[in-house]
Coordinates of N, CA and C and ligand atoms in Angstrom, one line a residue:
M1 N 7.2 -25.5 -8.9 CA 6.9 -25.4 -10.4 C 5.4 -25.1 -10.6
R2 N 5.2 -24.1 -11.4 CA 3.8 -23.6 -11.6 C 3.0 -24.7 -12.3
C3 N 1.8 -25.0 -11.8 CA 0.9 -26.0 -12.4 C 0.4 -25.4 -13.7
P4 N 0.6 -26.2 -14.9 CA 0.2 -25.7 -16.2 C -1.4 -25.6 -16.3
F5 N -2.1 -26.2 -15.4 CA -3.5 -26.2 -15.5 C -4.2 -25.1 -14.6
C6 N -3.7 -25.0 -13.4 CA -4.4 -24.0 -12.5 C -3.4 -22.9 -12.0
S7 N -2.1 -23.0 -12.4 CA -1.1 -22.0 -12.0 C -0.7 -22.0 -10.5
T8 N -1.2 -23.0 -9.8 CA -0.7 -23.0 -8.4 C 0.8 -23.3 -8.4
L9 N 1.4 -22.8 -7.3 CA 2.9 -23.0 -7.3 C 3.3 -24.2 -6.4
Q10 N 2.3 -24.9 -5.9 CA 2.7 -26.0 -5.0 C 2.4 -27.3 -5.6
D11 N 3.4 -28.2 -5.6 CA 3.2 -29.5 -6.2 C 4.1 -30.5 -5.4
R12 N 3.8 -31.7 -5.6 CA 4.8 -32.7 -5.0 C 5.2 -33.6 -6.2
V13 N 6.5 -34.1 -6.0 CA 7.1 -35.0 -7.0 C 6.6 -36.4 -6.7
V14 N 5.9 -37.0 -7.7 CA 5.4 -38.4 -7.5 C 6.4 -39.4 -8.1
D15 N 7.2 -39.0 -9.0 CA 8.1 -40.0 -9.6 C 9.3 -39.2 -10.2
S16 N 10.5 -39.8 -10.0 CA 11.7 -39.1 -10.4 C 12.6 -40.1 -11.1
R17 N 12.9 -39.9 -12.4 CA 13.6 -40.9 -13.1 C 14.8 -40.3 -13.9
E18 N 15.9 -40.9 -13.8 CA 17.1 -40.4 -14.5 C 17.1 -41.1 -15.9
S19 N 17.5 -40.3 -16.9 CA 17.7 -40.9 -18.2 C 18.8 -41.9 -18.3
K20 N 18.8 -42.8 -19.3 CA 19.9 -43.8 -19.3 C 21.3 -43.2 -19.3
T21 N 21.4 -42.1 -20.0 CA 22.7 -41.6 -20.1 C 23.1 -40.7 -18.9
G22 N 22.1 -40.5 -18.0 CA 22.4 -39.8 -16.8 C 22.5 -38.3 -16.9
D23 N 22.1 -37.8 -18.1 CA 22.2 -36.3 -18.3 C 20.9 -35.6 -18.1
M24 N 19.9 -36.3 -17.7 CA 18.6 -35.7 -17.6 C 17.7 -36.4 -16.5
V25 N 17.0 -35.6 -15.8 CA 16.0 -36.2 -14.8 C 14.6 -35.8 -15.2
R26 N 13.8 -36.8 -15.3 CA 12.4 -36.6 -15.6 C 11.6 -36.7 -14.3
R27 N 10.7 -35.7 -14.1 CA 9.9 -35.8 -12.8 C 8.5 -35.7 -13.1
R28 N 7.7 -36.6 -12.5 CA 6.3 -36.4 -12.6 C 5.8 -35.7 -11.4
R29 N 5.0 -34.7 -11.5 CA 4.6 -33.8 -10.4 C 3.1 -33.8 -10.4
E30 N 2.6 -33.7 -9.1 CA 1.2 -33.6 -8.9 C 0.9 -32.3 -8.3
C31 N 0.0 -31.5 -8.8 CA -0.4 -30.3 -8.3 C -1.2 -30.5 -7.0
T32 N -0.8 -29.8 -5.9 CA -1.5 -30.1 -4.6 C -2.9 -29.4 -4.6
K33 N -3.2 -28.5 -5.6 CA -4.5 -27.9 -5.5 C -5.5 -28.7 -6.4
C34 N -5.1 -28.8 -7.7 CA -6.1 -29.4 -8.7 C -5.9 -30.9 -8.8
G35 N -4.7 -31.4 -8.3 CA -4.5 -32.8 -8.4 C -4.0 -33.4 -9.7
R36 N -3.9 -32.5 -10.7 CA -3.5 -33.0 -12.0 C -2.0 -33.1 -12.1
R37 N -1.5 -34.0 -13.0 CA -0.1 -34.3 -13.1 C 0.5 -33.7 -14.3
F38 N 1.8 -33.4 -14.2 CA 2.5 -32.8 -15.3 C 4.0 -33.3 -15.1
T39 N 4.8 -33.1 -16.2 CA 6.1 -33.6 -16.2 C 7.2 -32.4 -16.4
T40 N 8.2 -32.5 -15.6 CA 9.3 -31.6 -15.9 C 10.6 -32.3 -16.2
Y41 N 11.5 -31.7 -16.9 CA 12.8 -32.3 -17.2 C 13.9 -31.4 -16.7
E42 N 14.8 -32.0 -16.0 CA 15.9 -31.3 -15.5 C 17.2 -31.7 -16.1
R43 N 17.9 -30.7 -16.6 CA 19.2 -30.9 -17.2 C 20.3 -30.1 -16.6
L44 N 21.5 -30.5 -16.7 CA 22.6 -29.7 -16.2 C 22.7 -28.5 -17.0
D45 N 22.9 -27.4 -16.3 CA 23.1 -26.1 -16.9 C 24.5 -26.0 -17.4
E46 N 24.7 -26.1 -18.7 CA 26.1 -26.2 -19.2 C 26.6 -24.9 -19.8
I47 N 25.7 -24.0 -19.9 CA 26.2 -22.7 -20.5 C 26.7 -21.8 -19.4
P48 N 28.0 -21.5 -19.4 CA 28.5 -20.7 -18.3 C 27.9 -19.3 -18.3
H49 N 27.9 -18.7 -17.1 CA 27.5 -17.3 -17.0 C 28.8 -16.4 -17.2
M50 N 28.7 -15.5 -18.1 CA 29.9 -14.7 -18.4 C 29.8 -13.3 -17.7
I51 N 31.0 -12.9 -17.3 CA 31.1 -11.5 -16.7 C 31.6 -10.6 -17.8
V52 N 30.9 -9.5 -18.1 CA 31.4 -8.6 -19.1 C 32.1 -7.4 -18.4
K53 N 33.4 -7.3 -18.7 CA 34.2 -6.3 -18.1 C 34.0 -4.9 -18.8
K54 N 34.5 -3.9 -18.2 CA 34.2 -2.6 -18.6 C 34.7 -2.3 -20.1
D55 N 35.8 -3.0 -20.4 CA 36.3 -2.8 -21.8 C 35.7 -3.8 -22.8
G56 N 34.7 -4.5 -22.3 CA 33.9 -5.4 -23.2 C 34.4 -6.8 -23.3
R57 N 35.5 -7.1 -22.6 CA 36.0 -8.5 -22.6 C 35.1 -9.3 -21.7
R58 N 35.1 -10.6 -22.0 CA 34.2 -11.5 -21.2 C 35.1 -12.5 -20.5
E59 N 34.7 -12.9 -19.3 CA 35.4 -14.0 -18.7 C 34.4 -14.7 -17.8
K60 N 34.7 -16.0 -17.5 CA 33.9 -16.7 -16.6 C 33.9 -16.2 -15.2
F61 N 32.8 -16.3 -14.5 CA 32.7 -15.9 -13.1 C 33.8 -16.7 -12.4
D62 N 34.6 -16.0 -11.6 CA 35.7 -16.6 -10.9 C 35.7 -16.3 -9.4
R63 N 35.3 -17.3 -8.6 CA 35.2 -17.2 -7.2 C 36.5 -16.7 -6.5
Q64 N 37.6 -17.4 -7.0 CA 38.9 -17.1 -6.4 C 39.3 -15.7 -6.6
K65 N 38.9 -15.2 -7.7 CA 39.3 -13.8 -8.1 C 38.6 -12.8 -7.1
I66 N 37.4 -13.1 -6.9 CA 36.6 -12.2 -5.9 C 37.2 -12.3 -4.5
L67 N 37.4 -13.6 -4.1 CA 37.9 -13.8 -2.8 C 39.3 -13.1 -2.6
A68 N 40.1 -13.2 -3.6 CA 41.4 -12.6 -3.5 C 41.3 -11.1 -3.3
G69 N 40.4 -10.5 -4.1 CA 40.2 -9.0 -3.9 C 39.7 -8.7 -2.5
L70 N 38.8 -9.5 -2.0 CA 38.3 -9.3 -0.7 C 39.3 -9.5 0.4
L71 N 40.1 -10.5 0.2 CA 41.2 -10.8 1.2 C 42.2 -9.6 1.3
K72 N 42.5 -9.1 0.1 CA 43.4 -7.9 0.0 C 42.8 -6.7 0.8
A73 N 41.5 -6.5 0.5 CA 40.8 -5.3 1.1 C 40.7 -5.5 2.7
C74 N 40.6 -6.8 3.1 CA 40.4 -7.0 4.5 C 41.7 -7.3 5.3
E75 N 42.8 -7.1 4.7 CA 44.1 -7.3 5.4 C 44.1 -6.6 6.7
K76 N 44.4 -7.3 7.7 CA 44.5 -6.7 9.1 C 43.2 -6.1 9.6
R77 N 42.1 -6.5 9.0 CA 40.8 -6.0 9.5 C 40.1 -7.2 10.2
P78 N 39.2 -6.8 11.1 CA 38.5 -7.9 11.9 C 37.4 -8.5 11.1
V79 N 37.7 -9.1 10.0 CA 36.7 -9.7 9.2 C 37.0 -11.2 9.1
A80 N 36.1 -12.1 9.5 CA 36.3 -13.5 9.5 C 36.3 -14.1 8.1
M81 N 37.1 -15.1 7.9 CA 37.2 -15.8 6.6 C 35.8 -16.2 6.1
N82 N 35.0 -16.8 7.1 CA 33.7 -17.3 6.6 C 32.7 -16.2 6.2
Q83 N 33.0 -15.0 6.7 CA 32.1 -13.8 6.3 C 32.5 -13.5 4.8
L84 N 33.8 -13.6 4.5 CA 34.2 -13.3 3.1 C 33.6 -14.4 2.2
E85 N 33.7 -15.6 2.7 CA 33.2 -16.7 1.9 C 31.7 -16.5 1.6
E86 N 31.0 -16.1 2.6 CA 29.6 -15.8 2.5 C 29.3 -14.8 1.4
I87 N 30.1 -13.7 1.3 CA 30.0 -12.7 0.3 C 30.2 -13.4 -1.1
V88 N 31.3 -14.2 -1.2 CA 31.5 -14.8 -2.5 C 30.4 -15.7 -2.9
N89 N 29.9 -16.4 -1.9 CA 28.7 -17.3 -2.2 C 27.5 -16.5 -2.7
Q90 N 27.3 -15.4 -2.0 CA 26.1 -14.6 -2.5 C 26.4 -14.1 -3.9
A91 N 27.6 -13.7 -4.2 CA 27.9 -13.2 -5.6 C 27.7 -14.3 -6.6
E92 N 28.1 -15.5 -6.2 CA 28.0 -16.7 -7.1 C 26.6 -17.0 -7.3
T93 N 25.8 -17.0 -6.3 CA 24.3 -17.3 -6.4 C 23.7 -16.3 -7.3
Y94 N 24.0 -15.0 -7.0 CA 23.5 -13.9 -7.8 C 23.7 -14.2 -9.3
V95 N 25.0 -14.5 -9.7 CA 25.3 -14.8 -11.1 C 24.6 -16.0 -11.6
A96 N 24.6 -17.1 -10.8 CA 24.1 -18.3 -11.3 C 22.6 -18.3 -11.5
E97 N 21.9 -17.4 -10.6 CA 20.4 -17.4 -10.7 C 19.9 -16.3 -11.6
S98 N 20.9 -15.5 -12.2 CA 20.4 -14.5 -13.1 C 19.9 -15.1 -14.4
P99 N 18.8 -14.5 -14.9 CA 18.3 -15.1 -16.2 C 19.2 -14.7 -17.3
D100 N 20.1 -13.7 -17.1 CA 21.0 -13.3 -18.1 C 22.2 -14.1 -18.2
R101 N 22.7 -14.5 -19.3 CA 23.9 -15.3 -19.5 C 25.1 -14.4 -19.3
E102 N 24.9 -13.1 -19.4 CA 26.0 -12.2 -19.3 C 25.6 -11.1 -18.3
L103 N 26.6 -10.9 -17.4 CA 26.4 -9.8 -16.3 C 27.5 -8.9 -16.4
S104 N 27.3 -7.6 -16.1 CA 28.4 -6.7 -16.1 C 29.2 -6.9 -14.8
S105 N 30.5 -6.7 -14.9 CA 31.4 -6.8 -13.8 C 31.0 -5.8 -12.7
S106 N 30.4 -4.7 -13.1 CA 30.1 -3.7 -12.1 C 28.8 -4.1 -11.3
A107 N 27.9 -4.8 -11.9 CA 26.8 -5.3 -11.1 C 27.2 -6.3 -10.0
V108 N 28.2 -7.2 -10.4 CA 28.7 -8.1 -9.4 C 29.6 -7.3 -8.4
G109 N 30.4 -6.4 -8.9 CA 31.2 -5.6 -8.0 C 30.4 -4.8 -6.9
E110 N 29.3 -4.3 -7.4 CA 28.4 -3.5 -6.5 C 27.8 -4.4 -5.4
L111 N 27.4 -5.6 -5.8 CA 26.9 -6.5 -4.8 C 27.9 -6.8 -3.7
V112 N 29.1 -7.1 -4.2 CA 30.2 -7.4 -3.2 C 30.5 -6.2 -2.4
M113 N 30.6 -5.0 -3.0 CA 30.8 -3.8 -2.2 C 29.8 -3.5 -1.1
N114 N 28.5 -3.7 -1.5 CA 27.5 -3.4 -0.5 C 27.5 -4.4 0.7
R115 N 27.9 -5.6 0.4 CA 28.0 -6.6 1.5 C 29.2 -6.3 2.4
L116 N 30.2 -5.9 1.7 CA 31.5 -5.6 2.5 C 31.2 -4.3 3.3
K117 N 30.5 -3.4 2.8 CA 30.2 -2.1 3.5 C 29.5 -2.4 4.8
A118 N 28.7 -3.4 4.8 CA 27.9 -3.8 6.1 C 28.9 -4.4 7.1
L119 N 30.0 -5.0 6.6 CA 30.9 -5.7 7.5 C 32.0 -4.8 8.1
D120 N 32.6 -4.1 7.2 CA 33.8 -3.3 7.6 C 34.0 -2.2 6.7
K121 N 33.9 -1.0 7.2 CA 34.0 0.2 6.4 C 35.3 0.5 5.8
V122 N 36.4 0.2 6.5 CA 37.7 0.4 6.0 C 38.0 -0.6 4.8
A123 N 37.6 -1.8 5.0 CA 37.7 -2.8 3.9 C 36.9 -2.4 2.7
Y124 N 35.7 -1.9 3.0 CA 34.9 -1.4 1.9 C 35.5 -0.3 1.1
V125 N 36.1 0.7 1.8 CA 36.8 1.8 1.1 C 38.0 1.3 0.3
R126 N 38.7 0.3 0.9 CA 39.9 -0.2 0.1 C 39.4 -1.0 -1.1
F127 N 38.4 -1.8 -1.0 CA 37.9 -2.6 -2.1 C 37.3 -1.6 -3.2
A128 N 36.6 -0.6 -2.7 CA 35.9 0.3 -3.7 C 37.0 1.1 -4.4
S129 N 38.1 1.5 -3.8 CA 39.1 2.3 -4.4 C 39.8 1.5 -5.5
V130 N 39.9 0.2 -5.3 CA 40.6 -0.6 -6.3 C 39.6 -0.9 -7.4
Y131 N 38.4 -1.1 -7.1 CA 37.4 -1.6 -8.0 C 36.8 -0.5 -8.9
L132 N 36.6 0.7 -8.3 CA 35.8 1.7 -9.0 C 36.6 2.4 -10.1
D133 N 35.9 2.8 -11.1 CA 36.5 3.6 -12.2 C 36.7 5.0 -11.8
F134 N 37.5 5.7 -12.6 CA 37.7 7.1 -12.4 C 36.4 7.9 -12.5
K135 N 35.5 7.5 -13.4 CA 34.2 8.2 -13.6 C 33.3 8.1 -12.3
D136 N 33.6 7.0 -11.5 CA 32.8 6.8 -10.3 C 33.4 7.5 -9.1
V137 N 34.5 8.2 -9.3 CA 35.2 8.7 -8.1 C 34.4 9.7 -7.4
R138 N 33.7 10.6 -8.2 CA 32.9 11.6 -7.5 C 31.9 11.0 -6.6
E139 N 31.2 10.0 -7.1 CA 30.2 9.3 -6.3 C 30.8 8.7 -5.1
F140 N 32.0 8.1 -5.3 CA 32.7 7.5 -4.2 C 33.1 8.5 -3.1
M141 N 33.5 9.6 -3.6 CA 33.9 10.7 -2.6 C 32.7 11.1 -1.8
D142 N 31.6 11.2 -2.4 CA 30.3 11.6 -1.7 C 30.0 10.5 -0.6
E143 N 30.2 9.3 -1.0 CA 30.0 8.2 -0.1 C 30.9 8.2 1.1
L144 N 32.2 8.6 0.7 CA 33.2 8.7 1.7 C 32.9 9.8 2.7
K145 N 32.4 10.9 2.2 CA 32.0 12.0 3.1 C 30.9 11.6 4.1
D146 N 30.0 10.9 3.5 CA 28.9 10.4 4.3 C 29.4 9.5 5.4
L147 N 30.4 8.6 5.0 CA 30.9 7.7 6.0 C 31.6 8.4 7.1
L148 N 32.4 9.4 6.7 CA 33.1 10.2 7.7 C 32.2 11.0 8.6
K149 N 31.1 11.5 8.0 CA 30.1 12.2 8.8 C 29.5 11.3 9.9
S150 N 29.1 10.1 9.4 CA 28.4 9.2 10.3 C 29.4 8.7 11.4
K151 N 30.7 8.7 11.0 CA 31.7 8.3 12.0 C 31.8 9.3 13.1
G152 N 31.7 10.6 12.6 CA 31.8 11.7 13.6 C 30.7 11.7 14.6
K153 N 29.6 11.2 14.2 CA 28.4 11.2 15.1 C 28.6 10.1 16.2
V154 N 29.3 9.1 15.9 CA 29.4 7.9 16.8 C 30.2 8.2 18.0
Ligands
ZN201 ZN1 -3.1 -27.4 -10.6

């Protein structure tokens, strides 16, 4: 937490206290540089992050849905379950840590696609072909050509 007095980013918590109702934690912090103390309040983040779909509909971020898409794309591919879980975790973190309450489904989809691409090209192509819009097809075909080219070199 940035010190409000000297803007240093390092501090230590000297006291931590939960409110009586248990919905808030109050922390006294001491700046490690200037030594001054300040207080932060921590609350549960109750506003969900929404995913905005291409047609404008909104839905809550759904881990299971992403995992299901990945599993389908990775059918009979040498990709371990924990690697897929890791991708889902990264997508979830990305959404949860975004300052925006609303994220486009394509931003999340792209993140997942890029991770998958690094793991397994076939799974990536499958996932992308399900996920991408018709308008993205040209771009996707270019990508596919690059993949085939690089495959030829190997
Ligand atoms: Zn300070």
